[in-house]
Tab-separated table of C-alpha atoms and ligand atoms in Angstrom:
chain	number	residue	atom	x	y	z
A	15	UNK	CA	-0.079	-0.200	-0.088
A	16	UNK	CA	1.473	3.472	-0.901
A	17	UNK	CA	1.317	6.132	1.866
A	18	UNK	CA	0.618	9.613	0.832
A	19	UNK	CA	0.254	12.893	3.157
A	20	UNK	CA	-2.841	14.564	3.481
A	21	UNK	CA	-1.006	18.512	4.182
A	22	UNK	CA	-0.053	20.958	2.544
A	23	UNK	CA	2.923	21.905	5.454
A	24	UNK	CA	6.075	21.868	4.211
A	25	UNK	CA	7.812	20.725	7.129
A	26	UNK	CA	5.702	17.635	7.815
A	27	UNK	CA	5.779	16.750	4.000
A	28	UNK	CA	10.371	16.605	4.687
A	29	UNK	CA	9.528	14.867	7.950
A	30	UNK	CA	7.208	12.320	6.255
A	31	UNK	CA	10.032	12.187	3.440
A	32	UNK	CA	12.834	11.403	5.526
A	33	UNK	CA	11.363	8.630	7.468
A	34	UNK	CA	11.765	7.145	4.443
A	35	UNK	CA	7.851	5.718	3.690
A	36	UNK	CA	6.179	8.517	1.622
A	37	UNK	CA	5.153	7.717	-1.708
A	38	UNK	CA	3.322	11.625	-2.527
A	39	UNK	CA	1.393	13.836	-1.227
A	40	UNK	CA	-2.257	15.005	-1.340
A	41	UNK	CA	-3.622	18.602	-0.373
A	42	UNK	CA	-6.396	20.021	-1.207
A	43	UNK	CA	-7.663	24.065	-0.928
A	44	UNK	CA	-8.475	23.982	2.747
A	45	UNK	CA	-5.324	22.434	3.006
A	46	UNK	CA	-3.827	25.428	1.656
A	47	UNK	CA	-5.708	27.875	3.594
A	48	UNK	CA	-4.426	26.636	6.724
A	49	UNK	CA	-1.141	27.219	5.818
A	50	UNK	CA	-1.721	30.523	4.631
A	51	UNK	CA	-1.087	29.936	0.881
A	52	UNK	CA	-3.320	32.455	-1.028
A	53	UNK	CA	-3.645	33.635	-4.505
A	54	UNK	CA	-2.588	31.554	-7.239
A	55	UNK	CA	0.648	32.572	-7.999
A	56	UNK	CA	1.546	31.552	-4.265
A	57	UNK	CA	-0.372	28.431	-4.543
A	58	UNK	CA	1.575	27.413	-8.143
A	59	UNK	CA	4.810	28.018	-6.532
A	60	UNK	CA	4.067	26.257	-3.060
A	61	UNK	CA	2.955	22.910	-5.222
A	62	UNK	CA	6.434	23.389	-6.874
A	63	UNK	CA	8.049	23.443	-3.445
A	64	UNK	CA	6.047	20.336	-2.725
A	65	UNK	CA	7.002	18.563	-5.562
A	66	UNK	CA	10.593	19.572	-4.598
A	67	UNK	CA	10.695	17.572	-1.585
A	68	UNK	CA	8.827	14.179	-2.433
A	69	UNK	CA	9.828	11.632	-4.993
A	70	UNK	CA	6.083	10.676	-6.023
A	71	UNK	CA	2.417	11.875	-7.179
A	72	UNK	CA	1.681	15.331	-5.773
A	73	UNK	CA	-2.491	15.901	-5.785
A	74	UNK	CA	-3.326	19.860	-6.991
A	75	UNK	CA	-6.994	20.263	-6.922
A	76	UNK	CA	-9.163	22.608	-9.510
A	77	UNK	CA	-10.836	25.033	-8.046
A	78	UNK	CA	-13.392	25.541	-11.011
A	79	UNK	CA	-16.641	24.429	-11.355
A	80	UNK	CA	-16.818	24.587	-14.854
A	81	UNK	CA	-15.571	21.951	-17.562
A	82	UNK	CA	-13.617	25.000	-19.322
A	83	UNK	CA	-11.945	26.349	-16.073
A	84	UNK	CA	-11.344	22.859	-14.786
A	85	UNK	CA	-9.290	22.172	-18.276
A	86	UNK	CA	-7.670	25.229	-18.439
A	87	UNK	CA	-6.534	25.138	-14.550
A	88	UNK	CA	-5.412	21.146	-14.748
A	89	UNK	CA	-3.407	22.318	-17.554
A	90	UNK	CA	-1.539	25.120	-16.018
A	91	UNK	CA	-0.794	22.945	-12.725
A	92	UNK	CA	0.982	19.973	-14.809
A	93	UNK	CA	3.262	22.460	-16.222
A	94	UNK	CA	4.422	22.861	-12.951
A	95	UNK	CA	5.974	19.023	-12.472
A	96	UNK	CA	5.566	16.186	-13.986
A	97	UNK	CA	4.538	14.778	-9.885
A	98	UNK	CA	1.268	16.814	-10.447
A	99	UNK	CA	-1.708	14.765	-10.995
A	100	UNK	CA	-4.969	16.911	-11.348
A	101	UNK	CA	-7.361	17.106	-8.645
A	102	UNK	CA	-11.212	17.189	-9.763
A	103	UNK	CA	-14.242	16.749	-7.827
A	104	UNK	CA	-16.993	14.434	-8.492
A	105	UNK	CA	-19.324	16.394	-10.479
A	106	UNK	CA	-20.631	15.761	-13.505
A	107	UNK	CA	-18.480	18.335	-15.080
A	108	UNK	CA	-15.908	16.692	-13.051
A	109	UNK	CA	-16.763	13.481	-14.945
A	110	UNK	CA	-16.382	14.812	-17.937
A	111	UNK	CA	-12.785	16.520	-17.215
A	112	UNK	CA	-11.527	13.462	-15.937
A	113	UNK	CA	-12.364	12.024	-19.646
A	114	UNK	CA	-10.520	14.637	-21.513
A	115	UNK	CA	-7.601	14.711	-19.237
A	116	UNK	CA	-7.446	10.704	-19.649
A	117	UNK	CA	-7.536	11.242	-23.147
A	118	UNK	CA	-4.772	13.331	-22.895
A	119	UNK	CA	-2.718	11.363	-20.855
A	120	UNK	CA	-2.975	13.631	-17.816
A	121	UNK	CA	-3.148	11.599	-14.648
A	122	UNK	CA	-6.217	12.460	-12.267
A	123	UNK	CA	-7.674	12.069	-8.840
A	124	UNK	CA	-11.244	12.350	-8.292
A	125	UNK	CA	-11.882	13.608	-4.966
A	126	UNK	CA	-14.890	14.174	-2.787
A	127	UNK	CA	-15.833	10.415	-3.610
A	128	UNK	CA	-18.608	8.882	-1.135
A	129	UNK	CA	-20.602	6.181	-3.213
A	130	UNK	CA	-19.308	3.124	-5.296
A	131	UNK	CA	-21.494	4.615	-8.067
A	132	UNK	CA	-19.388	7.331	-8.204
A	133	UNK	CA	-15.951	5.453	-7.856
A	134	UNK	CA	-17.664	3.287	-10.977
A	135	UNK	CA	-18.236	6.800	-12.727
A	136	UNK	CA	-14.445	8.170	-12.059
A	137	UNK	CA	-13.363	4.495	-13.166
A	138	UNK	CA	-15.101	4.683	-16.260
A	139	UNK	CA	-13.938	8.554	-17.309
A	140	UNK	CA	-10.236	6.506	-16.662
A	141	UNK	CA	-9.391	8.376	-13.347
A	142	UNK	CA	-5.944	7.342	-12.133
A	143	UNK	CA	-6.860	8.093	-8.751
A	144	UNK	CA	-10.160	7.813	-7.107
A	145	UNK	CA	-10.272	9.375	-3.348
A	146	UNK	CA	-13.400	7.951	-1.066
A	147	UNK	CA	-13.557	9.742	1.967
A	148	UNK	CA	-13.347	7.095	5.275
A	149	UNK	CA	-13.572	9.797	7.960
A	150	UNK	CA	-15.890	11.735	6.877
A	151	UNK	CA	-18.343	8.741	6.284
A	152	UNK	CA	-17.533	7.325	9.373
A	153	UNK	CA	-18.400	11.042	10.984
A	154	UNK	CA	-22.089	10.715	9.750
A	155	UNK	CA	-21.992	6.544	11.340
A	156	UNK	CA	-21.435	5.267	7.960
A	157	UNK	CA	-19.066	2.583	7.382
A	158	UNK	CA	-15.943	4.295	5.078
A	159	UNK	CA	-14.084	1.065	4.972
A	160	UNK	CA	-16.592	-0.921	3.879
A	161	UNK	CA	-16.819	1.587	0.616
A	162	UNK	CA	-13.307	1.233	-0.245
A	163	UNK	CA	-13.671	-2.545	-0.519
A	164	UNK	CA	-17.329	-2.730	-2.240
A	165	UNK	CA	-14.878	-0.092	-4.998
A	166	UNK	CA	-12.568	-2.637	-4.853
A	167	UNK	CA	-14.187	-5.186	-5.290
A	168	UNK	CA	-16.104	-3.498	-8.377
A	169	UNK	CA	-12.417	-2.597	-10.069
A	170	UNK	CA	-11.349	-6.153	-9.781
A	171	UNK	CA	-14.780	-7.352	-11.323
A	172	UNK	CA	-13.988	-5.525	-14.490
A	173	UNK	CA	-10.143	-4.903	-14.444
A	174	UNK	CA	-10.817	-1.073	-13.876
A	175	UNK	CA	-6.666	0.263	-13.428
A	176	UNK	CA	-7.859	2.981	-11.230
A	177	UNK	CA	-6.353	3.363	-7.629
A	178	UNK	CA	-8.486	3.301	-4.757
A	179	UNK	CA	-7.099	6.023	-2.976
A	180	UNK	CA	-8.368	5.996	0.549
A	181	UNK	CA	-8.711	9.407	1.793
A	182	UNK	CA	-9.786	11.400	5.374
A	183	UNK	CA	-7.958	8.884	7.200
A	184	UNK	CA	-8.132	9.829	10.799
A	185	UNK	CA	-5.955	7.391	12.653
A	186	UNK	CA	-4.142	3.915	12.710
A	187	UNK	CA	-7.339	1.534	12.076
A	188	UNK	CA	-8.309	3.245	9.596
A	189	UNK	CA	-4.612	2.148	7.710
A	190	UNK	CA	-4.678	-1.227	9.104
A	191	UNK	CA	-8.506	-2.020	7.777
A	192	UNK	CA	-7.751	-0.059	4.355
A	193	UNK	CA	-4.376	-2.209	4.354
A	194	UNK	CA	-6.442	-5.296	5.168
A	195	UNK	CA	-8.960	-4.949	2.093
A	196	UNK	CA	-6.204	-3.784	-0.027
A	197	UNK	CA	-6.676	-0.568	-0.532
A	198	UNK	CA	-4.058	0.959	-3.415
A	199	UNK	CA	-3.033	3.902	-0.903
A	200	UNK	CA	-4.245	5.744	1.645
A	201	UNK	CA	-3.658	9.523	2.277
A	202	UNK	CA	-3.411	10.983	6.327
A	203	UNK	CA	-1.574	12.828	8.259
A	204	UNK	CA	1.965	12.967	9.515
A	205	UNK	CA	0.750	11.882	12.978
A	206	UNK	CA	-1.048	8.868	11.928
A	207	UNK	CA	1.582	7.704	10.341
A	208	UNK	CA	3.799	7.852	13.502
A	209	UNK	CA	1.684	6.628	15.606
A	210	UNK	CA	2.108	3.454	13.150
A	211	UNK	CA	5.335	3.072	14.716
A	212	UNK	CA	4.063	3.017	18.477
A	213	UNK	CA	3.838	0.078	20.976
A	214	UNK	CA	4.300	0.537	24.803
A	215	UNK	CA	5.778	-3.166	24.550
A	216	UNK	CA	8.599	-1.774	22.082
A	217	UNK	CA	9.187	1.115	24.064
A	218	UNK	CA	9.372	-0.597	27.603
A	219	UNK	CA	11.076	-3.434	26.217
A	220	UNK	CA	13.616	-1.132	24.363
A	221	UNK	CA	14.507	0.588	27.683
A	222	UNK	CA	15.049	-2.783	29.384
A	223	UNK	CA	17.490	-4.014	26.651
A	224	UNK	CA	19.296	-0.592	26.927
A	225	UNK	CA	19.458	-0.749	30.782
A	226	UNK	CA	21.010	-4.320	30.765
A	227	UNK	CA	23.285	-3.534	28.298
A	228	UNK	CA	24.352	-0.395	30.908
A	229	UNK	CA	24.611	-2.687	33.711
A	230	UNK	CA	26.870	-5.479	31.847
A	231	UNK	CA	29.485	-2.106	30.481
A	232	UNK	CA	29.586	-0.484	33.018
B	199	LIG	C1	-8.421	13.857	0.358
B	199	LIG	O1	-7.422	14.084	-0.350
B	199	LIG	C2	-8.568	14.815	1.088
B	199	LIG	O2	-7.459	15.987	1.090
B	199	LIG	C3	-8.174	14.437	2.369
B	199	LIG	O3	-8.144	13.088	2.646
B	199	LIG	C4	-9.746	14.856	3.417
B	199	LIG	O4	-9.605	14.833	4.474
B	199	LIG	P1	-10.332	15.417	6.085
B	199	LIG	O5	-11.972	14.827	5.809
B	199	LIG	O6	-9.522	15.190	7.210
B	199	LIG	O7	-10.629	16.746	5.543
């Protein structure tokens, strides 16, 4: 399973990269705003800074809602760096944009996926990735992991090459459950990646090993 970090924070991206397990980055307009990155030129520069840190795909989201705008923005975004994947919302215009970009060989990530039907449509339109939002479904008492599993089954049934990118990951159990059902990618915050390495028995075991070593070498 690939690990993407879901942030526009350069320091966190750098830290995840240094951990050695980072395969890419996802961003969205809210994450950009959270870092205080506003205005088209600053946003474009920030995408470039992200691409300079990571080896892997960097999702950059369009903010147009009409097809012509999505195409214009997407074509500008892919000029920034070869790592850019154009992130397109699941709307009627978005589906048309996915089809357009797939015809041009431009990679896409269809975002805001909350149902299997939406994921099927995105795959048929040639999306490179679909992003079902696991955490936001769980927030409304709907099983986000069950949706990941359902989409994987549908894609397997028909041999779709679209990758299932489990998004809106909130905690380590989401990551484990996504891995169990076979999600291609998960995207989450640095805190979730770091939480994966924690176990109290690892900490106490290491403490004892070091104490015993110190006794024998004092
Ligand atoms: C996906 O690419 C989105 O950026 C993201 O995962 C949304 O997560 P949230 O529900 O924590 O905002």
